[in-house]
Coordinates of C-alpha atoms in Angstrom, one line a residue:
Chain A
M22 CA 32.9 -0.5 7.8
S23 CA 32.9 0.6 4.2
V24 CA 29.4 1.1 3.0
G25 CA 27.8 2.1 -0.2
P26 CA 28.6 3.0 -3.7
A27 CA 31.3 5.5 -3.0
A28 CA 31.1 9.1 -3.9
E29 CA 29.8 8.8 -7.4
P30 CA 27.5 11.3 -9.0
A31 CA 23.9 11.1 -8.0
A32 CA 21.5 8.7 -9.6
P33 CA 20.4 9.8 -13.1
T34 CA 17.1 11.6 -13.3
T35 CA 14.2 10.4 -15.3
W36 CA 15.0 12.7 -18.2
Q37 CA 18.6 11.6 -18.3
R38 CA 17.5 8.0 -18.4
F39 CA 15.1 8.8 -21.2
R40 CA 17.8 10.5 -23.2
Q41 CA 19.8 7.4 -23.2
H42 CA 17.1 5.5 -24.9
R43 CA 18.0 6.3 -28.5
M44 CA 14.9 5.0 -30.2
A45 CA 12.7 6.9 -27.8
L46 CA 14.6 10.1 -28.6
V47 CA 14.2 9.5 -32.3
G48 CA 10.5 8.8 -31.7
T49 CA 10.2 12.1 -29.8
V50 CA 11.8 14.0 -32.6
V51 CA 9.6 12.4 -35.3
L52 CA 6.4 13.0 -33.3
G53 CA 7.5 16.5 -32.5
L54 CA 8.1 17.1 -36.3
L55 CA 4.7 15.6 -37.2
L56 CA 3.0 17.8 -34.6
T57 CA 4.9 21.0 -35.7
V58 CA 4.2 20.3 -39.4
V59 CA 0.5 19.6 -38.7
L60 CA 0.1 22.7 -36.5
L61 CA 2.2 25.2 -38.5
G62 CA 2.0 23.6 -42.0
P63 CA -1.4 25.0 -43.0
L64 CA -0.1 28.5 -42.3
I65 CA 2.6 28.0 -44.9
W66 CA 0.9 25.7 -47.4
S67 CA -2.3 27.7 -47.7
V68 CA -3.9 25.7 -50.5
P69 CA -7.6 25.1 -49.6
I70 CA -8.4 21.5 -48.7
D71 CA -11.6 21.4 -50.7
T72 CA -10.8 23.1 -54.1
I73 CA -12.1 20.6 -56.7
D74 CA -10.0 20.6 -59.9
F75 CA -10.9 17.8 -62.4
R76 CA -8.0 18.8 -64.7
A77 CA -5.6 17.6 -62.0
R78 CA -7.5 14.5 -61.1
L79 CA -5.3 11.8 -59.5
A80 CA -2.2 13.8 -60.3
L81 CA 1.1 12.4 -59.3
P82 CA 3.3 14.6 -57.0
S83 CA 4.4 17.7 -58.7
A84 CA 5.4 21.3 -57.9
A85 CA 1.8 22.4 -57.8
H86 CA 0.7 19.4 -55.6
P87 CA 3.8 18.1 -53.7
L88 CA 1.9 15.0 -52.6
G89 CA -0.4 14.7 -55.6
T90 CA -4.2 14.9 -55.7
D91 CA -7.2 12.7 -55.1
D92 CA -10.0 11.7 -57.5
L93 CA -11.6 15.1 -57.2
G94 CA -8.3 16.9 -57.8
Q95 CA -8.0 18.1 -54.2
D96 CA -4.6 18.9 -53.0
L97 CA -3.4 15.9 -50.8
L98 CA -0.7 17.9 -48.8
A99 CA -3.3 20.3 -47.6
R100 CA -5.7 17.6 -46.7
L101 CA -3.0 15.6 -44.9
L102 CA -2.0 18.6 -42.9
Y103 CA -5.5 19.4 -41.9
G104 CA -6.4 15.7 -41.3
G105 CA -3.3 15.3 -39.1
R106 CA -4.6 17.7 -36.6
V107 CA -7.8 15.8 -36.3
S108 CA -6.2 12.3 -36.3
L109 CA -3.5 13.1 -33.8
A110 CA -5.9 14.9 -31.5
V111 CA -8.3 12.0 -31.6
G112 CA -5.6 9.4 -31.1
L113 CA -4.0 11.2 -28.1
C114 CA -7.2 12.2 -26.4
A115 CA -8.9 8.8 -26.8
M116 CA -5.8 7.2 -25.4
L117 CA -5.9 9.5 -22.4
V118 CA -9.6 8.7 -21.9
A119 CA -9.0 5.0 -22.1
V120 CA -5.9 5.1 -19.8
V121 CA -7.6 7.3 -17.2
I122 CA -10.8 5.3 -17.0
G123 CA -9.0 2.0 -17.1
T124 CA -6.5 3.0 -14.4
L125 CA -9.3 4.3 -12.2
I126 CA -11.5 1.3 -12.5
G127 CA -8.5 -1.1 -12.2
A128 CA -7.1 0.6 -9.2
I129 CA -10.4 0.7 -7.4
A130 CA -11.0 -3.0 -8.2
G131 CA -7.5 -3.9 -7.2
M132 CA -7.7 -2.1 -3.9
S133 CA -11.2 -2.9 -2.8
R134 CA -11.3 -6.7 -3.0
G135 CA -14.6 -8.4 -2.4
P136 CA -17.9 -7.5 -3.9
L137 CA -16.9 -4.1 -5.4
D138 CA -14.0 -5.8 -7.2
A139 CA -16.2 -8.6 -8.5
F140 CA -18.7 -6.0 -9.7
L141 CA -16.2 -3.9 -11.5
M142 CA -14.6 -6.9 -13.2
W143 CA -18.0 -8.1 -14.2
V144 CA -18.6 -4.7 -15.8
T145 CA -15.3 -4.9 -17.5
D146 CA -16.1 -8.4 -18.9
L147 CA -19.4 -7.1 -20.0
F148 CA -17.9 -4.3 -22.0
L149 CA -15.3 -6.7 -23.5
A150 CA -18.2 -9.0 -24.6
L151 CA -20.3 -6.2 -26.1
P152 CA -20.2 -6.0 -29.9
T153 CA -18.6 -2.7 -30.5
L154 CA -20.1 -1.6 -33.8
P155 CA -23.8 -1.8 -32.9
L156 CA -23.0 -0.1 -29.7
L157 CA -21.2 2.7 -31.5
L158 CA -24.2 3.1 -33.8
L159 CA -26.5 3.3 -31.0
I160 CA -24.5 5.8 -29.0
I161 CA -23.9 8.0 -32.0
Y162 CA -27.5 8.0 -33.1
L163 CA -28.6 8.8 -29.6
F164 CA -26.2 11.6 -28.7
R165 CA -24.9 13.1 -31.9
D166 CA -27.6 15.6 -32.5
A167 CA -27.8 16.6 -28.8
L168 CA -24.1 17.2 -28.6
T169 CA -23.6 18.9 -31.9
G170 CA -26.5 21.2 -31.0
L171 CA -24.8 22.0 -27.8
V172 CA -21.2 22.7 -28.9
G173 CA -21.3 22.8 -32.7
P174 CA -20.8 20.1 -35.3
E175 CA -17.0 19.8 -35.3
V176 CA -16.4 19.9 -31.6
G177 CA -19.5 17.8 -30.9
V178 CA -18.3 15.0 -33.2
F179 CA -14.8 15.3 -31.8
V180 CA -16.0 14.9 -28.2
L181 CA -18.3 12.1 -29.2
I182 CA -15.6 10.1 -31.0
I183 CA -13.1 10.5 -28.2
A184 CA -15.7 9.4 -25.7
V185 CA -16.8 6.4 -27.8
V186 CA -13.3 5.3 -28.9
G187 CA -11.7 5.9 -25.4
G188 CA -14.8 4.6 -23.6
L189 CA -14.6 1.3 -25.4
R190 CA -10.9 0.7 -25.0
W191 CA -10.4 1.1 -21.3
M192 CA -11.1 -2.6 -20.4
P193 CA -7.6 -4.1 -21.2
V194 CA -6.1 -1.2 -19.2
A195 CA -8.4 -1.9 -16.2
R196 CA -7.6 -5.6 -16.2
L197 CA -3.9 -4.9 -16.4
V198 CA -4.0 -2.3 -13.6
R199 CA -6.0 -4.6 -11.4
A200 CA -3.6 -7.5 -11.9
Q201 CA -0.7 -5.2 -11.1
F202 CA -2.4 -3.9 -8.0
L203 CA -3.2 -7.3 -6.7
T204 CA 0.5 -8.3 -6.8
I205 CA 2.1 -5.0 -5.8
R206 CA -0.2 -4.4 -2.9
E207 CA 1.1 -7.5 -1.2
R208 CA 4.7 -6.5 -1.7
E209 CA 6.6 -5.8 1.5
F210 CA 7.3 -2.1 0.7
V211 CA 3.6 -1.5 0.6
E212 CA 3.2 -3.3 3.9
A213 CA 6.0 -1.2 5.3
A214 CA 4.1 1.9 4.2
R215 CA 1.0 0.5 5.9
A216 CA 3.1 -0.1 9.0
L217 CA 4.2 3.6 8.9
G218 CA 0.6 4.7 8.9
A219 CA 0.3 5.7 5.2
S220 CA -3.3 6.3 4.1
R221 CA -4.7 4.2 1.4
L222 CA -4.5 7.1 -1.0
R223 CA -0.8 7.5 -0.2
Q224 CA -0.2 3.8 -0.6
V225 CA -1.7 3.9 -4.0
V226 CA -0.3 7.2 -5.3
Q227 CA 3.2 6.9 -3.8
H228 CA 3.9 3.2 -3.8
I229 CA 1.5 1.0 -5.9
L230 CA 0.7 3.2 -8.9
P231 CA 4.3 4.1 -9.9
N232 CA 5.3 0.5 -9.8
A233 CA 2.2 -0.5 -11.9
L234 CA 2.5 2.0 -14.6
G235 CA 5.2 0.4 -16.9
P236 CA 2.9 -2.0 -18.7
V237 CA 0.1 0.6 -18.7
I238 CA 2.2 3.0 -20.7
V239 CA 2.9 0.4 -23.3
V240 CA -0.7 -0.5 -23.6
G241 CA -1.6 3.2 -23.7
T242 CA 0.8 3.8 -26.7
I243 CA -0.7 0.9 -28.6
S244 CA -4.2 2.3 -28.0
V245 CA -3.2 5.6 -29.7
A246 CA -2.7 3.6 -32.9
E247 CA -6.0 1.8 -32.4
A248 CA -7.8 5.0 -31.8
I249 CA -6.5 6.6 -35.0
I250 CA -7.7 3.5 -36.9
A251 CA -11.0 3.4 -35.0
E252 CA -11.7 7.0 -36.0
S253 CA -11.2 6.2 -39.6
T254 CA -13.5 3.2 -39.4
L255 CA -16.2 5.4 -37.9
S256 CA -15.7 8.0 -40.6
F257 CA -15.9 5.3 -43.2
L258 CA -19.2 4.2 -41.9
G259 CA -20.4 7.8 -42.0
L260 CA -20.6 7.9 -38.2
G261 CA -17.6 10.1 -37.6
F262 CA -16.6 13.4 -39.0
P263 CA -18.5 14.5 -42.1
P264 CA -17.1 13.1 -45.3
D265 CA -15.7 16.5 -46.4
T266 CA -13.5 16.6 -43.2
P267 CA -10.3 14.9 -44.1
T268 CA -8.6 12.7 -41.5
W269 CA -5.7 10.4 -42.1
G270 CA -7.9 7.3 -41.8
R271 CA -10.6 8.8 -44.0
I272 CA -8.1 9.7 -46.7
L273 CA -6.7 6.2 -46.6
F274 CA -10.1 4.6 -46.9
D275 CA -11.0 6.9 -49.8
A276 CA -7.8 5.9 -51.5
K277 CA -8.3 2.2 -51.3
D278 CA -10.3 1.9 -54.5
F279 CA -7.6 3.7 -56.5
L280 CA -4.7 1.8 -55.2
S281 CA -3.5 0.5 -58.6
I282 CA -3.9 3.8 -60.4
A283 CA -2.9 6.3 -57.8
P284 CA -0.8 4.5 -55.1
H285 CA 0.6 7.9 -53.8
W286 CA -2.9 8.7 -52.5
A287 CA -2.8 5.9 -50.0
L288 CA 0.9 6.0 -49.5
F289 CA 1.2 9.3 -47.7
P290 CA -1.6 9.0 -45.2
G291 CA -0.5 5.5 -44.5
L292 CA 3.0 6.7 -43.9
A293 CA 1.8 9.4 -41.6
I294 CA -0.2 6.9 -39.5
F295 CA 2.7 4.5 -39.5
L296 CA 5.3 7.1 -38.4
T297 CA 3.0 8.4 -35.7
V298 CA 2.2 4.9 -34.2
L299 CA 5.9 3.8 -34.4
S300 CA 7.2 6.9 -32.8
I301 CA 4.6 6.8 -30.0
N302 CA 5.5 3.2 -29.4
F303 CA 9.1 4.0 -29.1
I304 CA 8.3 6.9 -26.8
G305 CA 6.3 4.5 -24.7
D306 CA 9.2 2.1 -24.4
G307 CA 11.5 4.9 -23.4
L308 CA 9.1 6.3 -20.9
R309 CA 8.6 2.9 -19.3
D310 CA 12.4 2.4 -18.9
A311 CA 13.0 6.0 -17.9
L312 CA 10.4 5.8 -15.1
D313 CA 12.2 2.7 -13.7
P314 CA 15.3 3.7 -11.8
R315 CA 16.6 0.2 -11.9
K316 CA 17.2 0.4 -15.7
V317 CA 20.7 1.7 -16.0
R318 CA 22.4 1.5 -19.4
Chain B
M18 CA 7.8 -5.8 38.4
T19 CA 6.5 -2.9 36.3
A20 CA 4.0 -3.5 33.5
P21 CA 5.6 -4.8 30.4
L22 CA 5.7 -2.6 27.3
L23 CA 3.9 -5.2 25.2
S24 CA 1.6 -7.8 26.5
V25 CA 0.1 -10.4 24.2
R26 CA -2.6 -12.8 25.5
D27 CA -4.2 -15.8 23.7
L28 CA -3.6 -14.2 20.3
T29 CA -5.2 -16.2 17.5
K30 CA -5.4 -15.8 13.8
T31 CA -7.3 -18.1 11.5
F32 CA -7.3 -17.8 7.7
P33 CA -10.3 -19.3 6.1
T34 CA -9.6 -21.7 3.2
R35 CA -11.8 -23.9 1.1
S36 CA -10.5 -27.3 0.3
G37 CA -11.9 -27.4 -3.3
M38 CA -13.6 -25.2 -5.8
F39 CA -17.0 -26.7 -5.3
S40 CA -16.6 -27.7 -1.7
R41 CA -19.0 -26.0 0.7
N42 CA -17.3 -26.9 4.0
K43 CA -15.0 -24.2 4.9
L44 CA -11.8 -25.0 6.7
A45 CA -9.4 -22.7 8.4
V46 CA -5.7 -22.5 8.9
H47 CA -4.9 -21.8 12.5
A48 CA -1.8 -19.7 11.8
V49 CA -1.6 -18.4 15.4
D50 CA -3.3 -20.5 18.0
G51 CA -3.4 -18.9 21.5
V52 CA 0.0 -17.2 21.8
S53 CA 0.9 -15.3 24.9
F54 CA 4.0 -13.4 25.9
D55 CA 5.4 -10.1 27.3
I56 CA 8.1 -7.8 26.1
G57 CA 9.6 -5.4 28.6
Q58 CA 10.9 -1.9 27.9
G59 CA 14.2 -2.1 26.1
Q60 CA 14.0 -5.9 26.0
T61 CA 14.4 -8.4 23.2
L62 CA 12.2 -11.3 22.8
G63 CA 13.5 -13.8 20.3
V64 CA 10.8 -15.9 18.5
V65 CA 12.0 -19.0 16.7
G66 CA 10.3 -21.9 14.9
E67 CA 10.2 -23.5 11.5
S68 CA 8.7 -21.8 8.5
G69 CA 4.9 -21.8 8.7
C70 CA 4.8 -22.0 12.5
G71 CA 3.0 -18.6 12.7
K72 CA 5.8 -16.4 14.0
S73 CA 5.6 -13.8 11.2
T74 CA 1.8 -13.8 11.5
T75 CA 2.1 -13.1 15.2
G76 CA 4.4 -10.1 14.5
R77 CA 2.0 -8.7 11.9
C78 CA -1.0 -9.2 14.2
I79 CA 0.7 -7.1 16.9
L80 CA 1.2 -4.3 14.4
R81 CA -2.3 -4.9 13.1
L82 CA -1.0 -5.3 9.6
I83 CA -3.1 -8.4 9.8
E84 CA -6.3 -8.3 11.9
P85 CA -6.1 -10.9 14.6
S86 CA -9.1 -13.2 15.1
G87 CA -9.0 -13.2 18.8
G88 CA -7.0 -12.5 22.0
S89 CA -5.6 -9.3 23.3
V90 CA -2.6 -7.1 22.6
V91 CA -1.8 -4.4 25.2
F92 CA 0.9 -1.9 24.3
D93 CA 2.0 0.7 26.8
G94 CA -1.3 0.4 28.6
K95 CA -3.4 0.7 25.5
D96 CA -5.5 -2.1 24.1
V97 CA -4.2 -2.2 20.6
L98 CA -7.1 -4.2 19.1
A99 CA -9.7 -1.7 20.3
L100 CA -8.0 1.5 19.0
D101 CA -9.8 3.8 16.7
A102 CA -8.2 5.2 13.5
K103 CA -6.5 8.0 15.3
G104 CA -5.2 5.9 18.1
Q105 CA -3.9 3.4 15.6
Q106 CA -2.1 6.1 13.7
A107 CA -0.4 7.1 17.0
L108 CA 0.5 3.5 17.5
R109 CA 2.2 3.3 14.2
R110 CA 4.8 5.7 15.6
D111 CA 5.5 3.5 18.6
M112 CA 5.7 0.2 16.8
Q113 CA 7.7 -0.5 13.6
I114 CA 8.7 -3.5 11.5
I115 CA 11.8 -4.5 9.7
F116 CA 11.3 -7.0 6.9
Q117 CA 13.1 -10.1 5.9
D118 CA 13.7 -9.5 2.2
P119 CA 15.7 -6.3 1.8
F120 CA 15.0 -6.4 -1.9
A121 CA 11.2 -6.4 -1.6
S122 CA 10.8 -4.1 1.3
L123 CA 12.0 -0.9 -0.3
N124 CA 10.0 0.9 -3.1
P125 CA 12.3 0.6 -6.1
R126 CA 11.0 3.9 -7.5
M127 CA 11.8 6.1 -4.5
T128 CA 15.2 7.5 -3.5
V129 CA 16.6 6.4 -0.1
G130 CA 16.0 9.9 1.2
A131 CA 12.3 9.8 0.1
I132 CA 11.9 6.4 1.7
V133 CA 13.2 7.4 5.1
A134 CA 11.5 10.8 5.0
E135 CA 8.1 9.4 4.1
A136 CA 7.4 8.4 7.7
M137 CA 8.2 11.9 8.9
T138 CA 5.8 13.3 6.3
I139 CA 3.0 11.0 7.3
H140 CA 3.3 11.8 11.0
G141 CA 4.2 15.5 10.6
L142 CA 7.6 15.2 12.1
G143 CA 10.2 17.8 11.4
A144 CA 9.6 21.5 11.0
D145 CA 10.1 21.7 7.2
A146 CA 11.7 19.9 4.3
A147 CA 15.2 21.1 5.2
D148 CA 14.8 19.9 8.7
R149 CA 13.5 16.5 7.5
R150 CA 16.5 16.3 5.2
A151 CA 18.8 16.9 8.1
R152 CA 17.1 14.3 10.1
V153 CA 17.3 11.8 7.3
A154 CA 21.0 12.5 7.0
T155 CA 21.5 11.9 10.7
L156 CA 19.5 8.6 10.5
L157 CA 21.5 7.4 7.6
A158 CA 24.7 8.1 9.4
R159 CA 23.3 6.4 12.5
V160 CA 22.8 3.1 10.6
G161 CA 26.2 3.2 9.0
L162 CA 25.3 4.8 5.6
K163 CA 26.5 8.1 4.2
P164 CA 24.2 11.1 4.0
E165 CA 25.1 11.4 0.3
H166 CA 23.3 8.1 -0.3
M167 CA 20.0 10.0 0.1
G168 CA 19.7 10.7 -3.6
R169 CA 20.3 7.1 -4.6
Y170 CA 17.8 4.3 -5.4
P171 CA 17.6 1.0 -3.4
H172 CA 18.8 -1.2 -6.3
E173 CA 22.2 0.5 -6.0
F174 CA 22.8 -1.0 -2.6
S175 CA 23.8 -4.4 -1.4
G176 CA 21.5 -6.6 0.8
G177 CA 23.1 -5.5 4.1
Q178 CA 23.0 -1.8 3.1
R179 CA 19.3 -2.1 2.1
Q180 CA 18.6 -3.7 5.4
R181 CA 20.2 -0.6 7.0
I182 CA 17.9 1.6 5.0
G183 CA 15.0 -0.4 6.3
I184 CA 16.2 0.1 9.8
A185 CA 16.6 3.9 9.2
R186 CA 13.0 4.0 7.9
A187 CA 11.7 2.2 11.0
L188 CA 13.7 4.5 13.3
A189 CA 12.4 7.7 11.6
V190 CA 9.3 7.7 13.7
E191 CA 11.2 7.1 16.9
P192 CA 9.4 3.8 17.9
K193 CA 9.6 2.0 21.2
L194 CA 9.2 -1.5 19.7
I195 CA 10.5 -2.9 16.5
V196 CA 9.4 -6.2 15.1
C197 CA 12.3 -7.7 13.3
D198 CA 10.7 -10.2 11.0
E199 CA 13.6 -12.5 10.0
A200 CA 15.6 -9.2 9.6
V201 CA 18.9 -10.9 9.0
S202 CA 17.9 -14.3 7.5
A203 CA 18.5 -13.2 4.0
L204 CA 22.0 -11.8 4.6
D205 CA 25.4 -13.4 4.5
V206 CA 26.7 -14.5 7.9
S207 CA 29.3 -11.7 8.1
V208 CA 26.8 -9.1 7.2
Q209 CA 24.3 -10.7 9.6
A210 CA 26.7 -10.0 12.4
Q211 CA 27.1 -6.4 11.4
V212 CA 23.4 -5.8 11.2
L213 CA 22.9 -7.6 14.5
N214 CA 25.5 -5.4 16.1
L215 CA 23.9 -2.3 14.7
L216 CA 20.5 -3.4 16.2
K217 CA 22.1 -4.1 19.5
D218 CA 23.8 -0.6 19.5
L219 CA 20.6 1.1 18.7
Q220 CA 18.9 -0.8 21.5
D221 CA 21.4 0.4 24.0
E222 CA 21.3 3.9 22.7
L223 CA 17.5 4.4 22.2
G224 CA 16.1 1.9 24.7
L225 CA 14.3 0.0 21.9
A226 CA 12.4 -3.2 22.5
Y227 CA 12.7 -5.9 19.8
M228 CA 10.5 -8.8 18.9
F229 CA 13.1 -10.7 17.0
I230 CA 11.7 -13.4 14.7
A231 CA 14.1 -15.9 13.3
H232 CA 14.0 -19.5 12.1
D233 CA 17.2 -20.6 13.8
L234 CA 18.3 -20.4 17.4
S235 CA 21.9 -19.5 16.8
V236 CA 20.9 -16.1 15.4
V237 CA 18.7 -15.1 18.3
E238 CA 21.0 -16.4 21.0
N239 CA 23.2 -13.2 21.1
V240 CA 20.5 -10.6 20.8
S241 CA 17.7 -12.0 22.9
D242 CA 16.8 -11.5 26.6
R243 CA 14.0 -14.0 26.4
I244 CA 13.2 -16.6 23.7
A245 CA 9.9 -18.1 22.7
V246 CA 9.9 -21.3 20.7
M247 CA 6.9 -21.7 18.4
Y248 CA 5.5 -24.8 16.8
L249 CA 2.4 -24.9 14.6
G250 CA 0.9 -21.7 15.8
R251 CA 1.6 -22.3 19.5
V252 CA 4.3 -21.2 21.9
V253 CA 5.8 -24.4 23.3
E254 CA 8.5 -23.0 25.5
I255 CA 9.5 -19.5 26.7
A256 CA 12.4 -18.7 28.9
D257 CA 15.4 -16.4 29.5
A258 CA 17.9 -16.9 26.7
A259 CA 20.6 -18.4 28.8
D260 CA 18.2 -20.6 30.7
L261 CA 16.7 -21.9 27.5
Y262 CA 20.1 -22.8 26.0
A263 CA 21.3 -24.4 29.2
R264 CA 18.2 -26.3 30.2
P265 CA 15.8 -26.7 27.3
Q266 CA 12.6 -28.5 28.5
H267 CA 10.5 -29.1 25.5
P268 CA 11.6 -31.9 23.2
Y269 CA 11.1 -29.6 20.2
T270 CA 13.5 -27.0 21.7
E271 CA 16.0 -29.8 22.4
A272 CA 15.8 -30.9 18.8
L273 CA 16.3 -27.3 17.5
L274 CA 19.3 -26.8 19.9
S275 CA 20.9 -30.0 18.9
A276 CA 20.7 -28.9 15.2
I277 CA 23.0 -25.9 15.8
P278 CA 26.4 -26.9 14.3
I279 CA 29.3 -26.5 16.7
P280 CA 32.5 -25.1 15.0
E281 CA 34.8 -27.4 16.9
P282 CA 36.6 -30.2 15.1
G283 CA 36.4 -33.6 16.8
R284 CA 33.6 -32.7 19.0
R285 CA 30.6 -34.9 18.5
K286 CA 27.2 -34.0 19.7
T287 CA 24.2 -36.3 20.0
R288 CA 21.8 -34.9 17.5
R289 CA 18.2 -35.4 18.1
K290 CA 16.7 -35.7 14.6
L291 CA 13.1 -34.9 14.1
E292 CA 11.3 -37.4 12.0
G293 CA 8.8 -36.4 9.3
E294 CA 7.4 -33.1 8.2
M295 CA 5.5 -30.4 10.0
P296 CA 1.8 -31.4 9.9
N297 CA -0.6 -29.5 7.8
P298 CA -1.9 -26.5 9.8
I299 CA -5.4 -26.9 8.3
T300 CA -5.7 -30.3 10.1
P301 CA -3.2 -30.1 13.0
P302 CA -2.9 -33.2 15.1
G303 CA -5.1 -33.3 18.2
G304 CA -3.8 -32.8 21.7
C305 CA -0.2 -31.7 21.7
H306 CA 0.6 -30.5 18.1
F307 CA 4.1 -32.0 18.4
H308 CA 3.1 -35.5 19.4
T309 CA 3.4 -36.9 15.9
R310 CA 7.1 -36.1 15.8
C311 CA 8.0 -36.2 19.4
P312 CA 11.1 -38.3 20.1
I313 CA 10.4 -38.9 23.7
R314 CA 8.0 -41.5 25.1
K315 CA 4.4 -40.7 24.4
L316 CA 1.6 -40.8 26.9
P317 CA -1.9 -41.4 25.6
L318 CA -2.7 -37.9 26.9
C319 CA -0.4 -36.4 24.3
A320 CA -2.7 -37.2 21.5
T321 CA -5.9 -36.0 23.2
E322 CA -5.2 -33.1 25.4
R323 CA -3.6 -29.8 24.6
P324 CA -0.7 -29.2 27.1
E325 CA -1.0 -25.8 28.8
M326 CA 1.9 -23.6 29.5
K327 CA 3.2 -24.2 33.0
P328 CA 6.2 -22.9 34.9
C329 CA 9.0 -25.3 35.4
S330 CA 11.4 -22.8 37.1
A331 CA 11.5 -19.1 37.6
G332 CA 10.6 -17.4 34.3
H333 CA 10.7 -20.6 32.4
M334 CA 7.4 -21.9 30.9
V335 CA 6.9 -25.0 28.9
A336 CA 3.9 -26.7 27.3
C337 CA 4.5 -30.4 27.6
H338 CA 2.7 -33.2 29.4
L339 CA 6.0 -34.9 30.2
R340 CA 8.0 -32.0 31.3
G341 CA 7.8 -29.1 33.7

């Protein structure tokens, strides 16, 4: 009997499927450009980030200052390039922390059933109900000095912020992963794996997790944006990086009082955050589709 | 007679339920309620019954995909329910399952090759990756697919082809018994016949035993050596296939048989219609579970006492107060 899709080329690989997602490709290019500029830019544009020049206060973009200056006459391009390193690193690392913790807790809860599941979900609800800001204050007051003493002020604050931002954003991921696990673990292909003698770890890694990951990726990309914003909130409250360390969020907050006189000051960091978040979201969309072999365009 | 390959005695499975959110009194669904049967080496036992009668649960209990609440399952001389982890792992090689829904039973994110090869990886079959690949190719060819299909994903295949992939996966560990859980119910009639023929060929070639679960008698007729009819968690009649079709004893079996359409114009058959719905398995009727819908004359006994299985002729058992 005739069987099968006849001799066509083999199924497209993940990368081939990703390439067909045009917006994801654009997002990858934009994010790649941002990363390159932020990493290599300071080598080329070697203006110091903290040279105060009151003669050029709130200057509009010009040859000397391509993106203008702030209220202290500091060069915005230099500050944006430097701040981009911090903001992007914080956003990506905090997202990773949130996704890893959330996936672990959600997976354990979804697989265990019974008291452990109930306990983990109780912890998740507890974290969701906690008022974030007072908790942040507490954690930072408690650990900032110890950590900065251990690894230096910059790295210490960086680690602390990632831990705090990521550590308070894993709950939606955990709930999502648990819900996915609860449905997928009852699907017949998981039962088939069980019938074949697959260990629990194999069932999770090989069968359940890959099928649960789509929505997690989307939530993960959104949390990158949240993390960048959260970092700026912390900096604004004086709990994040010291005020003389520019980050995108920090620059944006500093600019808000001068919005009517010097809109360029807020425009460029805002644009940078916007582009980053947008391109990461598109990449997330593309990844989700690319990881699903059923999606054929 | 030699010992059967699989011997199931008084298998029960109850699922606890609670009637309401705040209600304290726990109820239980008696999904499987004292089921006994044997399957011999290379034999096929057909199991039929309406949806919800516990036939799939029975199959899963035998494989220990669901832990049974009671009874015994002896496979190849080993007490299945008393096996330790290692013994159970060995058992997984001997007993396999093919599922009803060919769209749900294959991981959409794995290639066909990976799906079939996984069993070999788990059980350490095959010398190396190349050897396993060759084995997968052989298996795919054996079930009527092409070895080139290895690199494809399940969604690229039709229902019948996907069911063949499921069969190849089950065969990968060289089992002795395969539970076919409504394996052809989701397929078109023409494809059904192809898959049934494939299963039959495999049986002749490899000496497989099947427990063939289906919800209608016409499907199991051609493949089964023996047939068990289930109703509300109990086996009501079990007999050789030909005998059951020729001389059904239980009124429920009669009703099921009379429901098979005969493709012959002009021929009229007296249909025994069953009245009413299947009772709720949380609160099954007392005595004979079937007495609420039984079309033949009722004794008072029917409502009070559970009928035991008793032989009515050689190899033919029936659980009815009025028959046998």
